[in-house]
């Protein structure tokens, strides 16, 4: 479960992919870039490659992590693959147990099951996914859903339980079988404390909730109880980062992601705009404040500048692993960024 730092990197490096769809591109282009990126970072010694779950967002093609992960498992050999994460309240726990049991059977020892309690979308879409308008109840029931999922994965419901005769397949009922390790994901203290109490690894969404990073990590470490999974805390943080051959190109690319996020937050989701559109956009004062605030949390620039920024982030947070994400318009820019980061850290 624990990653291995390679080259001169201070901690293991991993990648989170949303399969961004840029203006002028298609979902096919985005998913093709996902395969290319996964194969590149595997060659260069990154630890894991996770796929996010988002719905009803034109600029994202990662609505079905398990499907994408199966595709990646057939096209990679060693890198760990996982969900960053499955939004558990959107799904029946048995379905997730069977999906990830299947993935584990296809790629033994390489699958991570990262779980979140947010919807990964807006309220109306969440209601369509869950067939209910009681969305808050879904989040509040997350610990119970997690316990149910764990029992399905381990095939150990007690006698007399209503699910005691139900088996997730592939799974232990078919013979000795490993199961993917569970991770809890979060952007606040709820999952941090729960991960600590359960002795699970924790992944924090620093890339969009930087203000909460240090309090959540502190809560996780304070709450941690050793388990059969971990004897001490293991905290991964998501970090928005983009390296380019020159600072100007890095700025052009990250501005596309910032404008896409501005439109999403103001109810105007769409494809990630091209750099030319982002540069020509006339920002209001309030929009400029949002973009500047957003970009302040994106480590971008030359490879040396990105390396220095990531090193400082590790030192400030004490993170055990960094998971980089680059949500920008141009697929080739994302691929190039991870190659430059690998070079900056002397990865193989």
Tab-separated table of C-alpha atoms in Angstrom:
chain	number	residue	atom	x	y	z
A	1	UNK	CA	0.000	0.000	0.000
A	2	UNK	CA	2.786	2.415	0.856
A	3	UNK	CA	4.525	3.923	-2.118
A	4	UNK	CA	8.256	4.180	-2.693
A	5	UNK	CA	9.967	7.513	-3.278
A	6	UNK	CA	12.140	7.322	-6.374
A	7	UNK	CA	14.893	9.492	-7.757
A	8	UNK	CA	15.245	12.688	-5.741
A	9	UNK	CA	11.522	12.998	-4.950
A	10	UNK	CA	10.896	13.539	-1.224
A	11	UNK	CA	7.867	11.208	-1.259
A	12	UNK	CA	6.229	8.829	-3.740
A	13	UNK	CA	4.577	10.585	-6.689
A	14	UNK	CA	1.252	9.561	-8.206
A	15	UNK	CA	-1.328	10.959	-10.648
A	16	UNK	CA	-5.047	11.748	-10.438
A	17	UNK	CA	-6.803	11.978	-13.817
A	18	UNK	CA	-10.215	13.473	-14.616
A	19	UNK	CA	-9.827	12.833	-18.369
A	20	UNK	CA	-10.463	16.492	-19.154
A	21	UNK	CA	-12.195	17.228	-22.458
A	22	UNK	CA	-11.006	20.474	-24.031
A	23	UNK	CA	-12.759	22.606	-26.622
A	24	UNK	CA	-11.942	21.222	-30.063
A	25	UNK	CA	-11.305	17.764	-28.600
A	26	UNK	CA	-13.548	14.792	-27.849
A	27	UNK	CA	-13.946	12.317	-25.018
A	28	UNK	CA	-12.100	9.850	-27.233
A	29	UNK	CA	-9.130	12.222	-27.325
A	30	UNK	CA	-9.292	12.643	-23.546
A	31	UNK	CA	-9.387	8.928	-22.839
A	32	UNK	CA	-6.639	8.244	-25.355
A	33	UNK	CA	-4.506	10.776	-23.466
A	34	UNK	CA	-5.384	9.001	-20.221
A	35	UNK	CA	-3.906	5.761	-21.575
A	36	UNK	CA	-0.831	7.579	-22.884
A	37	UNK	CA	-0.302	9.330	-19.565
A	38	UNK	CA	-0.762	6.163	-17.507
A	39	UNK	CA	1.799	4.330	-19.611
A	40	UNK	CA	4.240	7.227	-19.383
A	41	UNK	CA	4.065	7.583	-15.609
A	42	UNK	CA	4.357	3.814	-15.199
A	43	UNK	CA	7.593	3.881	-17.192
A	44	UNK	CA	8.860	6.805	-15.139
A	45	UNK	CA	8.330	5.252	-11.712
A	46	UNK	CA	5.172	6.935	-10.427
A	47	UNK	CA	3.369	4.884	-7.780
A	48	UNK	CA	-0.321	4.957	-8.715
A	49	UNK	CA	-2.764	6.296	-11.268
A	50	UNK	CA	-6.249	7.116	-10.025
A	51	UNK	CA	-9.409	8.024	-11.923
A	52	UNK	CA	-11.949	10.450	-10.440
A	53	UNK	CA	-15.735	10.051	-10.535
A	54	UNK	CA	-17.634	13.082	-11.839
A	55	UNK	CA	-21.022	13.303	-13.538
A	56	UNK	CA	-22.820	15.651	-15.927
A	57	UNK	CA	-19.685	17.729	-16.496
A	58	UNK	CA	-18.943	18.338	-20.196
A	59	UNK	CA	-15.268	18.980	-19.489
A	60	UNK	CA	-14.719	15.619	-17.802
A	61	UNK	CA	-14.836	12.093	-19.261
A	62	UNK	CA	-14.312	10.163	-16.020
A	63	UNK	CA	-17.886	9.329	-15.042
A	64	UNK	CA	-17.181	5.568	-14.822
A	65	UNK	CA	-13.898	4.888	-12.994
A	66	UNK	CA	-14.230	1.097	-13.000
A	67	UNK	CA	-14.646	1.024	-16.785
A	68	UNK	CA	-11.647	3.264	-17.371
A	69	UNK	CA	-9.541	1.296	-14.876
A	70	UNK	CA	-10.282	-1.966	-16.651
A	71	UNK	CA	-9.086	-0.372	-19.891
A	72	UNK	CA	-5.913	0.879	-18.200
A	73	UNK	CA	-5.258	-2.463	-16.532
A	74	UNK	CA	-5.068	-4.073	-19.976
A	75	UNK	CA	-2.581	-1.463	-21.171
A	76	UNK	CA	-0.198	-1.214	-18.210
A	77	UNK	CA	1.849	-3.779	-16.313
A	78	UNK	CA	2.994	-2.549	-12.889
A	79	UNK	CA	1.550	0.781	-11.779
A	80	UNK	CA	-1.197	0.714	-9.145
A	81	UNK	CA	-4.582	1.737	-10.526
A	82	UNK	CA	-7.462	3.056	-8.492
A	83	UNK	CA	-10.440	5.281	-7.950
A	84	UNK	CA	-9.913	8.782	-6.704
A	85	UNK	CA	-12.546	8.111	-5.866
A	86	UNK	CA	-15.756	6.176	-6.141
A	87	UNK	CA	-18.480	8.339	-4.594
A	88	UNK	CA	-20.020	5.579	-2.519
A	89	UNK	CA	-23.448	7.175	-1.824
A	90	UNK	CA	-24.042	7.119	-5.594
A	91	UNK	CA	-23.856	3.315	-5.670
A	92	UNK	CA	-25.031	0.135	-3.996
A	93	UNK	CA	-22.079	-1.243	-1.982
A	94	UNK	CA	-22.544	-4.691	-3.554
A	95	UNK	CA	-22.077	-3.202	-7.031
A	96	UNK	CA	-18.796	-1.563	-6.029
A	97	UNK	CA	-17.589	-4.747	-4.317
A	98	UNK	CA	-18.199	-6.695	-7.517
A	99	UNK	CA	-16.711	-4.065	-9.822
A	100	UNK	CA	-13.502	-3.805	-7.831
A	101	UNK	CA	-13.381	-7.528	-7.140
A	102	UNK	CA	-13.404	-7.930	-10.908
A	103	UNK	CA	-10.635	-5.371	-11.313
A	104	UNK	CA	-8.552	-7.099	-8.652
A	105	UNK	CA	-8.999	-10.407	-10.493
A	106	UNK	CA	-7.903	-8.767	-13.751
A	107	UNK	CA	-4.900	-6.949	-12.248
A	108	UNK	CA	-3.961	-8.771	-9.024
A	109	UNK	CA	-2.232	-6.629	-6.430
A	110	UNK	CA	-2.547	-3.435	-8.458
A	111	UNK	CA	-5.970	-2.028	-7.553
A	112	UNK	CA	-6.827	0.675	-4.985
A	113	UNK	CA	-10.417	1.406	-3.973
A	114	UNK	CA	-10.608	5.066	-2.973
A	115	UNK	CA	-13.974	6.122	-1.572
A	116	UNK	CA	-15.646	9.476	-1.048
A	117	UNK	CA	-19.004	10.575	0.330
A	118	UNK	CA	-19.593	13.619	-1.900
A	119	UNK	CA	-21.760	13.263	-5.026
A	120	UNK	CA	-19.078	14.304	-7.515
A	121	UNK	CA	-21.634	16.543	-9.218
A	122	UNK	CA	-24.516	18.947	-8.567
A	123	UNK	CA	-27.571	18.149	-6.468
A	124	UNK	CA	-29.952	17.491	-9.352
A	125	UNK	CA	-27.558	15.017	-10.978
A	126	UNK	CA	-26.910	13.355	-7.637
A	127	UNK	CA	-30.663	12.908	-7.220
A	128	UNK	CA	-30.852	11.321	-10.688
A	129	UNK	CA	-27.995	8.960	-9.815
A	130	UNK	CA	-29.400	7.953	-6.455
A	131	UNK	CA	-33.093	8.015	-7.407
A	132	UNK	CA	-33.789	10.030	-4.270
A	133	UNK	CA	-33.871	13.661	-3.172
A	134	UNK	CA	-32.593	12.818	0.327
A	135	UNK	CA	-29.003	13.589	-0.570
A	136	UNK	CA	-27.828	14.619	2.887
A	137	UNK	CA	-28.934	11.280	4.271
A	138	UNK	CA	-26.637	9.567	1.786
A	139	UNK	CA	-23.612	11.466	3.089
A	140	UNK	CA	-24.585	10.846	6.705
A	141	UNK	CA	-24.953	7.123	6.041
A	142	UNK	CA	-21.457	6.872	4.568
A	143	UNK	CA	-19.944	4.987	7.573
A	144	UNK	CA	-22.694	2.382	7.354
A	145	UNK	CA	-22.267	2.077	3.580
A	146	UNK	CA	-18.519	1.680	4.084
A	147	UNK	CA	-19.060	-1.082	6.664
A	148	UNK	CA	-21.434	-2.887	4.314
A	149	UNK	CA	-18.989	-2.615	1.406
A	150	UNK	CA	-16.184	-3.981	3.579
A	151	UNK	CA	-18.266	-6.993	4.586
A	152	UNK	CA	-19.127	-7.705	0.955
A	153	UNK	CA	-15.435	-7.518	0.032
A	154	UNK	CA	-14.490	-9.847	2.892
A	155	UNK	CA	-17.587	-12.067	2.508
A	156	UNK	CA	-18.108	-12.050	6.274
A	157	UNK	CA	-21.642	-10.962	7.090
A	158	UNK	CA	-22.629	-12.707	10.347
A	159	UNK	CA	-25.174	-15.497	10.434
A	160	UNK	CA	-28.671	-14.106	10.550
A	161	UNK	CA	-27.797	-10.898	8.709
A	162	UNK	CA	-30.103	-10.208	5.786
A	163	UNK	CA	-27.086	-10.297	3.442
A	164	UNK	CA	-25.384	-13.364	4.938
A	165	UNK	CA	-26.238	-15.489	1.901
A	166	UNK	CA	-25.246	-12.871	-0.648
A	167	UNK	CA	-21.738	-13.014	-2.090
A	168	UNK	CA	-19.844	-10.425	-4.080
A	169	UNK	CA	-18.253	-12.122	-7.077
A	170	UNK	CA	-15.460	-12.267	-7.921
A	171	UNK	CA	-14.656	-12.639	-4.249
A	172	UNK	CA	-13.662	-14.929	-1.370
A	173	UNK	CA	-16.637	-17.274	-1.847
A	174	UNK	CA	-14.880	-18.546	-4.980
A	175	UNK	CA	-11.682	-19.410	-3.150
A	176	UNK	CA	-8.818	-17.530	-1.605
A	177	UNK	CA	-8.853	-14.042	-3.055
A	178	UNK	CA	-7.126	-10.794	-2.291
A	179	UNK	CA	-9.184	-7.641	-2.169
A	180	UNK	CA	-8.233	-4.092	-3.102
A	181	UNK	CA	-7.131	-1.923	-0.182
A	182	UNK	CA	-9.587	0.773	0.887
A	183	UNK	CA	-8.684	4.456	1.018
A	184	UNK	CA	-10.896	7.223	2.336
A	185	UNK	CA	-10.938	10.498	0.412
A	186	UNK	CA	-12.023	13.850	1.739
A	187	UNK	CA	-11.924	17.628	1.589
A	188	UNK	CA	-12.918	18.246	5.220
A	189	UNK	CA	-12.524	16.663	8.619
A	190	UNK	CA	-15.289	14.026	8.389
A	191	UNK	CA	-13.432	11.418	6.343
A	192	UNK	CA	-10.128	12.384	7.970
A	193	UNK	CA	-11.415	11.396	11.392
A	194	UNK	CA	-13.170	8.285	10.079
A	195	UNK	CA	-10.032	7.120	8.242
A	196	UNK	CA	-8.030	7.637	11.418
A	197	UNK	CA	-10.435	5.701	13.625
A	198	UNK	CA	-10.518	2.812	11.142
A	199	UNK	CA	-6.756	2.783	10.605
A	200	UNK	CA	-7.101	3.368	6.846
A	201	UNK	CA	-4.942	5.447	4.501
A	202	UNK	CA	-6.322	8.905	3.831
A	203	UNK	CA	-6.242	11.020	0.656
A	204	UNK	CA	-7.001	14.722	1.032
A	205	UNK	CA	-8.155	16.969	-1.829
A	206	UNK	CA	-5.645	19.752	-1.288
A	207	UNK	CA	-5.990	20.710	-4.966
A	208	UNK	CA	-9.418	22.228	-4.349
A	209	UNK	CA	-9.625	22.546	-0.561
A	210	UNK	CA	-6.223	23.904	0.430
A	211	UNK	CA	-7.589	25.896	3.355
A	212	UNK	CA	-8.638	22.675	5.077
A	213	UNK	CA	-5.500	20.641	4.397
A	214	UNK	CA	-3.541	21.148	7.599
A	215	UNK	CA	-6.545	20.843	9.966
A	216	UNK	CA	-7.726	17.659	8.215
A	217	UNK	CA	-4.290	16.049	8.282
A	218	UNK	CA	-3.872	16.930	11.938
A	219	UNK	CA	-7.272	15.410	12.727
A	220	UNK	CA	-6.402	12.270	10.783
A	221	UNK	CA	-3.129	11.801	12.631
A	222	UNK	CA	-4.668	12.536	16.036
A	223	UNK	CA	-7.552	10.115	15.386
A	224	UNK	CA	-5.416	7.320	13.988
A	225	UNK	CA	-5.703	3.882	15.545
A	226	UNK	CA	-3.418	1.102	14.285
A	227	UNK	CA	-5.184	-1.596	12.311
A	228	UNK	CA	-4.474	-4.732	10.350
A	229	UNK	CA	-3.982	-2.399	7.380
A	230	UNK	CA	-1.639	0.241	8.811
A	231	UNK	CA	0.433	0.548	11.959
A	232	UNK	CA	0.819	4.311	11.529
A	233	UNK	CA	-0.938	7.047	9.509
A	234	UNK	CA	-0.426	7.307	5.781
A	235	UNK	CA	-1.640	10.557	4.219
A	236	UNK	CA	-1.682	11.306	0.516
A	237	UNK	CA	-2.619	14.751	-0.750
A	238	UNK	CA	-3.836	15.766	-4.198
A	239	UNK	CA	-1.791	18.622	-5.643
A	240	UNK	CA	-2.637	20.663	-8.734
A	241	UNK	CA	0.563	21.037	-10.729
A	242	UNK	CA	1.619	21.725	-14.296
A	243	UNK	CA	5.173	21.904	-15.604
A	244	UNK	CA	5.978	23.259	-19.064
A	245	UNK	CA	9.114	24.057	-21.017
A	246	UNK	CA	8.664	27.728	-20.148
A	247	UNK	CA	6.687	29.690	-17.589
A	248	UNK	CA	4.487	31.436	-20.161
A	249	UNK	CA	3.181	28.166	-21.591
A	250	UNK	CA	2.476	26.823	-18.112
A	251	UNK	CA	0.489	29.968	-17.310
A	252	UNK	CA	-1.473	29.699	-20.582
A	253	UNK	CA	-2.484	26.141	-19.783
A	254	UNK	CA	-3.440	26.534	-16.116
A	255	UNK	CA	-5.561	29.561	-16.991
A	256	UNK	CA	-7.759	27.254	-19.081
A	257	UNK	CA	-8.453	25.071	-16.062
A	258	UNK	CA	-9.132	28.104	-13.877
A	259	UNK	CA	-11.678	29.502	-16.347
A	260	UNK	CA	-13.340	26.083	-16.601
A	261	UNK	CA	-13.630	25.969	-12.805
A	262	UNK	CA	-15.012	29.518	-12.689
A	263	UNK	CA	-17.735	28.551	-15.154
A	264	UNK	CA	-18.514	25.382	-13.227
A	265	UNK	CA	-18.804	27.231	-9.918
A	266	UNK	CA	-21.127	29.813	-11.486
A	267	UNK	CA	-23.462	27.274	-13.079
A	268	UNK	CA	-22.011	27.397	-16.600
A	269	UNK	CA	-20.127	24.104	-17.002
A	270	UNK	CA	-18.668	23.322	-20.395
A	271	UNK	CA	-15.642	21.958	-22.209
A	272	UNK	CA	-12.303	23.197	-20.935
A	273	UNK	CA	-11.641	26.340	-22.996
A	274	UNK	CA	-8.676	26.608	-25.335
A	275	UNK	CA	-5.735	28.791	-24.228
A	276	UNK	CA	-6.653	31.456	-26.789
A	277	UNK	CA	-10.182	31.715	-25.383
A	278	UNK	CA	-8.946	31.887	-21.806
A	279	UNK	CA	-6.422	34.606	-22.626
A	280	UNK	CA	-9.039	36.668	-24.457
A	281	UNK	CA	-11.699	36.299	-21.748
A	282	UNK	CA	-12.756	39.566	-20.092
A	283	UNK	CA	-12.803	38.812	-16.368
A	284	UNK	CA	-14.860	40.939	-14.000
A	285	UNK	CA	-13.182	42.025	-10.775
A	286	UNK	CA	-14.926	39.245	-8.845
A	287	UNK	CA	-14.027	36.666	-11.486
A	288	UNK	CA	-10.415	37.802	-11.465
A	289	UNK	CA	-10.303	37.402	-7.687
A	290	UNK	CA	-11.625	33.847	-8.030
A	291	UNK	CA	-9.122	32.937	-10.746
A	292	UNK	CA	-6.189	34.453	-8.856
A	293	UNK	CA	-7.207	32.559	-5.724
A	294	UNK	CA	-7.555	29.337	-7.689
A	295	UNK	CA	-4.214	29.683	-9.429
A	296	UNK	CA	-2.454	30.456	-6.147
A	297	UNK	CA	-3.024	26.802	-5.294
A	298	UNK	CA	-1.740	25.455	-8.625
A	299	UNK	CA	1.994	24.826	-8.694
A	300	UNK	CA	3.004	25.754	-12.233
A	301	UNK	CA	5.939	26.973	-14.247
A	302	UNK	CA	9.242	25.493	-15.322
A	303	UNK	CA	10.179	22.017	-14.090
A	304	UNK	CA	12.533	23.475	-11.473
A	305	UNK	CA	9.832	25.831	-10.190
A	306	UNK	CA	7.298	22.997	-9.951
A	307	UNK	CA	9.772	20.756	-8.144
A	308	UNK	CA	10.550	23.513	-5.626
A	309	UNK	CA	6.853	24.164	-5.079
A	310	UNK	CA	6.051	20.494	-4.521
A	311	UNK	CA	9.006	20.101	-2.157
A	312	UNK	CA	7.715	23.034	-0.129
A	313	UNK	CA	4.224	21.523	-0.049
A	314	UNK	CA	5.558	18.238	1.326
A	315	UNK	CA	7.580	20.071	3.962
A	316	UNK	CA	4.570	22.191	4.982
A	317	UNK	CA	2.088	19.318	5.227
A	318	UNK	CA	4.192	16.290	6.094
A	319	UNK	CA	2.375	14.366	3.360
A	320	UNK	CA	3.496	10.779	2.826
A	321	UNK	CA	2.658	10.871	-0.893
A	322	UNK	CA	1.762	13.450	-3.537
A	323	UNK	CA	-0.885	12.788	-6.170
A	324	UNK	CA	-0.514	15.291	-8.987
A	325	UNK	CA	-3.394	16.462	-11.133
A	326	UNK	CA	-3.295	18.763	-14.160
A	327	UNK	CA	-6.763	19.837	-15.242
A	328	UNK	CA	-6.049	21.842	-18.383
A	329	UNK	CA	-7.230	22.085	-21.974
A	330	UNK	CA	-4.533	20.371	-23.987
A	331	UNK	CA	-3.960	16.602	-23.612
A	332	UNK	CA	-0.370	16.818	-24.813
A	333	UNK	CA	0.338	19.489	-22.174
A	334	UNK	CA	-0.673	17.086	-19.396
A	335	UNK	CA	1.495	14.310	-20.799
A	336	UNK	CA	4.435	16.678	-21.200
A	337	UNK	CA	3.997	17.982	-17.654
A	338	UNK	CA	4.392	14.564	-16.049
A	339	UNK	CA	7.421	13.844	-18.200
A	340	UNK	CA	9.044	17.100	-17.075
A	341	UNK	CA	8.218	16.419	-13.426
A	342	UNK	CA	9.792	12.995	-13.734
A	343	UNK	CA	12.915	14.569	-15.240
A	344	UNK	CA	13.049	17.208	-12.488
A	345	UNK	CA	13.079	14.469	-9.854
A	346	UNK	CA	15.505	12.198	-11.720
A	347	UNK	CA	12.942	9.431	-12.021
A	348	UNK	CA	14.013	6.474	-14.188
